[in-house]
XYZ file of C-alpha atoms in Angstrom:
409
model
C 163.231 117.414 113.966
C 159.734 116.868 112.076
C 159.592 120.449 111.594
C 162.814 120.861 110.061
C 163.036 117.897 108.130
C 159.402 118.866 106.339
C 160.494 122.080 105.562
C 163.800 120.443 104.016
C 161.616 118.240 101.745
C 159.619 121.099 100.801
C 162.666 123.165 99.484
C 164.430 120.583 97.974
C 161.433 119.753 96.038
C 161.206 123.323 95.071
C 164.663 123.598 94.029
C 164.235 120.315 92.113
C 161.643 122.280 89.788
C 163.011 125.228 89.753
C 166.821 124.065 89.089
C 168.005 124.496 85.147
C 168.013 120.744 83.760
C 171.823 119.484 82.410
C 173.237 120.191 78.979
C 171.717 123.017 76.726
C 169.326 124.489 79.630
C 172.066 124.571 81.757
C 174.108 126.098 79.793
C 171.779 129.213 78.595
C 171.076 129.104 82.525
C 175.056 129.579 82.976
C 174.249 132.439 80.646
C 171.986 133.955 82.378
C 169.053 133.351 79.957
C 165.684 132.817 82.129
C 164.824 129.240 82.114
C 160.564 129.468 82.267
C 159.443 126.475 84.276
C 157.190 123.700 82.722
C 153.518 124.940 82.678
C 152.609 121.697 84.754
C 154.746 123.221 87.919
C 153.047 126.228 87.894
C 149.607 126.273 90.175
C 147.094 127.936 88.871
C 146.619 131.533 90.812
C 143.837 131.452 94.184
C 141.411 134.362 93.930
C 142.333 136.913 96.292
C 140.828 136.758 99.884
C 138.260 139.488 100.517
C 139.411 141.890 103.482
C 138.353 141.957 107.052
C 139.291 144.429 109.514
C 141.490 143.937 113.001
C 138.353 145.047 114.865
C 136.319 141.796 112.873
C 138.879 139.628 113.387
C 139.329 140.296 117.328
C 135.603 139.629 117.832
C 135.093 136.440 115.131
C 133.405 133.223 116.255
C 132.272 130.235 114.658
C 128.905 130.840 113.532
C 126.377 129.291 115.332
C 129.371 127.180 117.794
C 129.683 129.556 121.000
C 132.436 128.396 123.301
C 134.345 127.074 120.705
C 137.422 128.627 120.827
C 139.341 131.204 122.612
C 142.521 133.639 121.976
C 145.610 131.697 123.088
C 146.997 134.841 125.207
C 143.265 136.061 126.613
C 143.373 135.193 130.318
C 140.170 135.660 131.212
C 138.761 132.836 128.276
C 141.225 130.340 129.262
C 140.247 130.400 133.141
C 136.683 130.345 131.696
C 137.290 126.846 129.744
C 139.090 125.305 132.477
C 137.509 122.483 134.195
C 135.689 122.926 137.381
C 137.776 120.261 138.916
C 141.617 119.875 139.465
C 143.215 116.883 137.953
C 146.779 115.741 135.818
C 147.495 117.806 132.698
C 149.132 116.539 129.624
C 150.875 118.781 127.027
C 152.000 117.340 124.065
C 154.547 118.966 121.331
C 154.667 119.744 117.951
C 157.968 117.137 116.395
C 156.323 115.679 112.574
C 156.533 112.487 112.430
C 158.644 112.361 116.053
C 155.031 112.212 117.182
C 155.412 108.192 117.038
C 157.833 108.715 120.686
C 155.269 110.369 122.246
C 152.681 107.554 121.017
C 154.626 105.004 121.823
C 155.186 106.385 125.444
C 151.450 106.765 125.966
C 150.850 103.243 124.998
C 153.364 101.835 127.472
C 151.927 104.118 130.023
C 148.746 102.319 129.666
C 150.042 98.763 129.204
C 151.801 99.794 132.635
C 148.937 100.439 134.189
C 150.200 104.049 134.840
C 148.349 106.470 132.740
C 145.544 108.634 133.881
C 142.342 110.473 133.168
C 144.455 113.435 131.875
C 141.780 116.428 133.080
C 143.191 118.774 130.977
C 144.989 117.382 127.300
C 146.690 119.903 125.067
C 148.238 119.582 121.377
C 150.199 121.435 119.074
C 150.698 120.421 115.767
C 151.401 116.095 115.728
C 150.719 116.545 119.238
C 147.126 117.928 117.985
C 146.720 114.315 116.122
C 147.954 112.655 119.113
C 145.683 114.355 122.016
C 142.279 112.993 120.509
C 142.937 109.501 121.020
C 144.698 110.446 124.431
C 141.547 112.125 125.739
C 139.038 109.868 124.012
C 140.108 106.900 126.241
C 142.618 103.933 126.852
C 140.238 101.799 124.276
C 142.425 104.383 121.430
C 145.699 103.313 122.294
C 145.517 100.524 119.217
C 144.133 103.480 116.643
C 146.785 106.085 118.334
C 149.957 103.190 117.444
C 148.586 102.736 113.787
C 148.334 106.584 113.340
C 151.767 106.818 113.987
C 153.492 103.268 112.867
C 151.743 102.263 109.849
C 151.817 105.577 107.660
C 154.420 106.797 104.737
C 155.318 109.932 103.127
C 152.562 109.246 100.658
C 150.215 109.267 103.499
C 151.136 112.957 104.720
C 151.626 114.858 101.363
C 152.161 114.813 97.655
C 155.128 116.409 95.955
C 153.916 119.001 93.694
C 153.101 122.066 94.986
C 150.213 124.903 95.371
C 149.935 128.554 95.302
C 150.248 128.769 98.927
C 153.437 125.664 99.795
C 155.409 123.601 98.435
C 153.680 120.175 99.117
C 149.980 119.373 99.069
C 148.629 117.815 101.987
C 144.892 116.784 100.285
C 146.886 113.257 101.835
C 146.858 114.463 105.463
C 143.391 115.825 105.051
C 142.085 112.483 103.728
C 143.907 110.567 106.677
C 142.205 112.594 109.262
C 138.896 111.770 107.930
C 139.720 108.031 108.215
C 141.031 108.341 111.407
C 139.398 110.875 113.161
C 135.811 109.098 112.861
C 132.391 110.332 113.925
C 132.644 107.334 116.976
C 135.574 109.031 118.261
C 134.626 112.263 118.006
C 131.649 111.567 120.128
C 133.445 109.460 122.706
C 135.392 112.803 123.313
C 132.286 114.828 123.480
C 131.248 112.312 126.713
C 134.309 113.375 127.923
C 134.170 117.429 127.554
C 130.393 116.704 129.164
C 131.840 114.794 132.057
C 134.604 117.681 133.246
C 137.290 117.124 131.158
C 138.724 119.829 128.444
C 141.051 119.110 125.339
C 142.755 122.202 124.101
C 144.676 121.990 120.284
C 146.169 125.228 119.426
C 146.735 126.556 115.552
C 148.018 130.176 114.534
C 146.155 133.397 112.907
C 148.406 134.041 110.458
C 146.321 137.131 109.700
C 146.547 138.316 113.025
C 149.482 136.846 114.574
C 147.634 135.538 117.423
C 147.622 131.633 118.621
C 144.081 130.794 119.111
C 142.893 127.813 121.317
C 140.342 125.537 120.131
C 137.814 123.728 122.787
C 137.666 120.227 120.668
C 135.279 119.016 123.396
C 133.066 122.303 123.355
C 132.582 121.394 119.208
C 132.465 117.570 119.626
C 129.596 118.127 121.892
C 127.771 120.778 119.278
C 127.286 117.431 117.040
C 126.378 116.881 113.358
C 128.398 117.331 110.290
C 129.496 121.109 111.053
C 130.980 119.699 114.349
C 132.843 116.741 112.705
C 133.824 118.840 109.546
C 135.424 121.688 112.198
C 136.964 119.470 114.194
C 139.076 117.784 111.567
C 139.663 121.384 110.242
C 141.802 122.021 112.777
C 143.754 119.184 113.689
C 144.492 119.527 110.056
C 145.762 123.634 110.639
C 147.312 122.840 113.429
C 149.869 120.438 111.732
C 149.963 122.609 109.001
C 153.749 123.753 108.712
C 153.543 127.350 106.595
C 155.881 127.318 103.321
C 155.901 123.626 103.652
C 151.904 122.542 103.514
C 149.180 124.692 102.760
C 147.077 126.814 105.328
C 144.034 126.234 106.312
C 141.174 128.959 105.837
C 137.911 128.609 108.403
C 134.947 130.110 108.227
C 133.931 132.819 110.980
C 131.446 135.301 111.735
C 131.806 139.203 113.358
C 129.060 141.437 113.414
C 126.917 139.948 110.729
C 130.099 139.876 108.301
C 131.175 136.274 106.900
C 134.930 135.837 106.726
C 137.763 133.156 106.150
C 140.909 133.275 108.414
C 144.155 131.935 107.598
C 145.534 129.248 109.865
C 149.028 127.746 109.917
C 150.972 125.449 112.521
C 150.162 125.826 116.336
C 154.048 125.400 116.738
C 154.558 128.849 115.579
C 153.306 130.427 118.353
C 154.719 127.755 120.938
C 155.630 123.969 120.489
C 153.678 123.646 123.212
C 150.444 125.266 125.084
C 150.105 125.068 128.759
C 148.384 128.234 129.496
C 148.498 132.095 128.093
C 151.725 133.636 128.027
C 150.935 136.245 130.531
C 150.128 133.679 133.596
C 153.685 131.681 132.440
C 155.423 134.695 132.729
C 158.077 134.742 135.648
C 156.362 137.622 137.263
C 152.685 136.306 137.097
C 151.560 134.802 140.368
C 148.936 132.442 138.866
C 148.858 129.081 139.909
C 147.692 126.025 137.594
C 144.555 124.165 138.919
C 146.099 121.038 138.404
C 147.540 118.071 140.246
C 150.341 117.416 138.378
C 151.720 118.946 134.901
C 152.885 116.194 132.161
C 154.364 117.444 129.202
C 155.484 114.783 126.265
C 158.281 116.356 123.816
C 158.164 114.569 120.843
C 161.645 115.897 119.548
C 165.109 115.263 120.769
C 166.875 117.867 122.017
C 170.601 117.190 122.331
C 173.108 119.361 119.568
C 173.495 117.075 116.470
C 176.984 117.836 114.639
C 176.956 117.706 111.104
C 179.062 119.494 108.379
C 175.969 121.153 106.575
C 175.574 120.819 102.558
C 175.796 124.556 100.946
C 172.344 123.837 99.871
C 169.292 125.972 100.931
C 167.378 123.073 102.235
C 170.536 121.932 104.153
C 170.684 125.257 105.738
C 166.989 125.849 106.632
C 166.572 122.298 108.072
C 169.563 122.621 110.339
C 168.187 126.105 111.296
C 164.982 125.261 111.995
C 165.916 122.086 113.814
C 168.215 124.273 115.641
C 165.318 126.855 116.877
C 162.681 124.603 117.104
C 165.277 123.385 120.003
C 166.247 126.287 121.447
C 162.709 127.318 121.918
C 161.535 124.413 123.177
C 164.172 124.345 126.085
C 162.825 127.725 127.112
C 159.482 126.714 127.165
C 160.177 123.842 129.456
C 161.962 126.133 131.636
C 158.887 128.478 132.142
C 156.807 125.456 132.590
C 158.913 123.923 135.466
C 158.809 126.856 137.111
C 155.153 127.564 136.533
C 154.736 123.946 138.393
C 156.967 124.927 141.431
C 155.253 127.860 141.562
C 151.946 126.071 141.701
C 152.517 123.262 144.233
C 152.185 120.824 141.877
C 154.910 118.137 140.442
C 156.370 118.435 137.020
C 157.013 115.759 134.885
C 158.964 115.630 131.521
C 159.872 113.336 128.737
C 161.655 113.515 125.003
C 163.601 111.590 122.920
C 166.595 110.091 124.848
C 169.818 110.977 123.140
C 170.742 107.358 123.387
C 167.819 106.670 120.055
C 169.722 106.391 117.013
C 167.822 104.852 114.533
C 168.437 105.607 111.191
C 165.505 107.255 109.535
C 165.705 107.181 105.338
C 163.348 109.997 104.939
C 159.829 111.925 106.264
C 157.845 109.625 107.932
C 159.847 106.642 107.453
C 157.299 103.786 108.794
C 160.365 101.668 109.973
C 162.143 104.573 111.714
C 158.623 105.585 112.784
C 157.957 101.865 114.325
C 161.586 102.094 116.675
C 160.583 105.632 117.699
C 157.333 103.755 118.594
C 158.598 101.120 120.622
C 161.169 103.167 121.982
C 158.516 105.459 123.655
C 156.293 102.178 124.682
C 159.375 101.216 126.802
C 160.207 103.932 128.431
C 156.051 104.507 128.471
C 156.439 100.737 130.577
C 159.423 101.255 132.651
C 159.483 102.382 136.387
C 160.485 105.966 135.641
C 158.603 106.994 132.238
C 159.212 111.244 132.920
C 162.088 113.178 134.352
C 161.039 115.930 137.334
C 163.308 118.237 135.678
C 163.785 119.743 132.494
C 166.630 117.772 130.656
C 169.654 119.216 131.263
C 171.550 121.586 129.164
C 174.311 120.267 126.897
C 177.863 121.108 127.560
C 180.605 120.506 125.094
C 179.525 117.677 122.342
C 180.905 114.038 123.429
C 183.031 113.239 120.738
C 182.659 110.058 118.574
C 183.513 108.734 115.048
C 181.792 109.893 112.185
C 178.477 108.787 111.269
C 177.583 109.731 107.240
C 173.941 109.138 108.267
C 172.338 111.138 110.480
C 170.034 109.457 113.320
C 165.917 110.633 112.437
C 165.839 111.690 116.146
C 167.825 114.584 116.022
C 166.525 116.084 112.515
């Protein structure tokens, strides 16, 4: 998994500077003598944040941007920001650098013939940095396969960390400003003006609340406070907590100027269809869609694999283990949220037949066969699934591989 395999790299980089060195160190270590890290691994302390109250932060806006973003489990905003005319939705997951599948697929979708206006698109995390390009227009599709096929590690983050992770991501932040460009930006405005709505969902860590941004809503505010928010939080929303820093954004409640913290949409969901309370199995709310897509950029068959006794070992088979679980369950709730609404459901991830190596995060070549793996599938006469995948029985049994396939991190 993305997820898991980020979070890996960011403990195993901690451990790196944090582990004794070999001969003398180690042995005072062995001693129990305190080993004081270099000076140069230490980040220099962040001034602590000045306090807001749960009252502030259940009322905060974006100064001057009304409409520009909602709670992710308030009902009442989300019918509000809906579109005023049914059409196809498309959900797409959280899954790191997985994210190349789910490009991939909606490239071969289009060279098909077979993809449509999407009237709803929503993101969480690399589905955040995917859903632009979707909702901007087929005229993306080259920008969308470079995003997601010619990009490295170095790209993403920089070992070394902050106060607040254990990678910096001033990488990430520079990529969305080359990618995400003003042209796009207003190309999706047109879009949010003609009817249609793109959702990308990031977490309050402060108060533990998903919140749903309306990227059209603050495309369509325009100027440099529109651009400079919108990259904000695609940049949050792929933000994975421990691993790369949060995000703070500015906000405004009854006169009082604030910063909140925000963290990975995937936390709250790795994916966003609607608000908790209208997915739940005894809501009787019914989506005003056609048709309900959703694009899991992860694989979700069991991977065996003796586990290292090392913490980043642990956590990434742990996470990638969760970040399954819950997905499964999601799917589950969204199937029957389609049944329940007339409308047809429609589901693809990683087939468990993908086994391409992948030699570390964001490996561009394992990126590229993820790629073209999803543009085939994206081209072939069945792209989705009506059902949710099934679950796994017992593990089919086969010889030992030493190196685990990238799909199933």
């Amino acid at each position: 998994m993305g997820a898991a395999l980020l979070s890996a790299v960011a403990v195993a980089t901690f451990a790196a500077q944090a582990a004794p060195t070999h001969g003398k160190a180690a042995g005072q270590a062995g001693k129990q003598q305190k080993r004081e890290p270099a000076a140069v691994n230490q980040p220099k302390p962040l001034p602590p944040r000045p306090p807001y109250t749960a009252a502030e932060a259940a009322v905060a806006a974006i100064p001057g941007m009304p409409g520009a973003r909602f709670w992710a489990d308030s009902t009442d905003d989300f019918v509000k920001a809906l579109p005023g005319k049914p059409g196809p939705w498309l959900t797409l997951s959280s899954g790191g650098s997985d994210g190349a599948f789910g490009a991939g697929l909606l490239n071969g979708l289009s060279a098909s013939g077979k993809r449509p206006d999407y009237a709803v698109v929503t993101g969480v995390s690399t589905g955040a940095l995917i859903a632009p390009f979707v909702f901007a227009g087929l005229h993306y599709d080259d920008a969308l396969r470079d995003a997601f096929t010619k990009i490295t590690a170095a790209d993403v983050f920089e070992i070394g960390g902050t106060p607040e992770s254990f990678l910096d991501t001033w990488p990430l932040k520079d990529l969305i400003a080359k990618q995400v460009t003003p042209a796009l930006i207003a190309d999706i405005a047109v879009q949010y003006r003609a009817g249609r709505r793109l959702f990308i969902v990031t977490t309050d860590l402060d108060s533990e609340r998903s919140v749903v941004w309306n990227m059209g809503a603050i495309a369509a505010h325009g100027g440099e406070q529109s651009i400079k928010l919108f990259r904000t939080v695609l940049l949050a929303s792929s933000s994975i907590p421990g691993a790369f820093p949060p995000v703070l954004i500015d906000v405004e409640a009854n006169g009082k100027h604030f910063s909140e913290m925000h963290v990975d949409g995937g936390v709250g969901g790795q994916f966003f269809v609607a608000p908790a309370a209208l997915m739940a199995a005894t809501s009787d709310y019914r989506l005003p869609a056609t048709a309900l897509y959703v694009l899991v950029d992860s694989g979700l068959q069991p991977d065996f694999q003796v586990v290292e006794r090392s913490t980043a070992q642990i956590l990434a088979q742990s996470v990638g283990l969760a970040v399954k679980v819950d997905t499964r369950l999601m799917l589950d709730r969204a199937y029957l949220v389609a049944k329940r609404s007339g409308i047809s459901f429609n589901v693809a991830s990683i087939p468990p037949s993908f086994n391409a190596p992948s030699r570390g995060a964001f490996d561009p070549r394992y990126m590229k066969a993820l790629f073209e793996a999803g543009y085939d599938l994206g081209k072939s006469s069945n792209p989705f699934d009506t059902v949710p995948p099934p679950y796994p029985g017992a593990p089919e049994l086969s010889s030992p591989n030493p190196e685990k396939t990238g799909a199933n991190k």
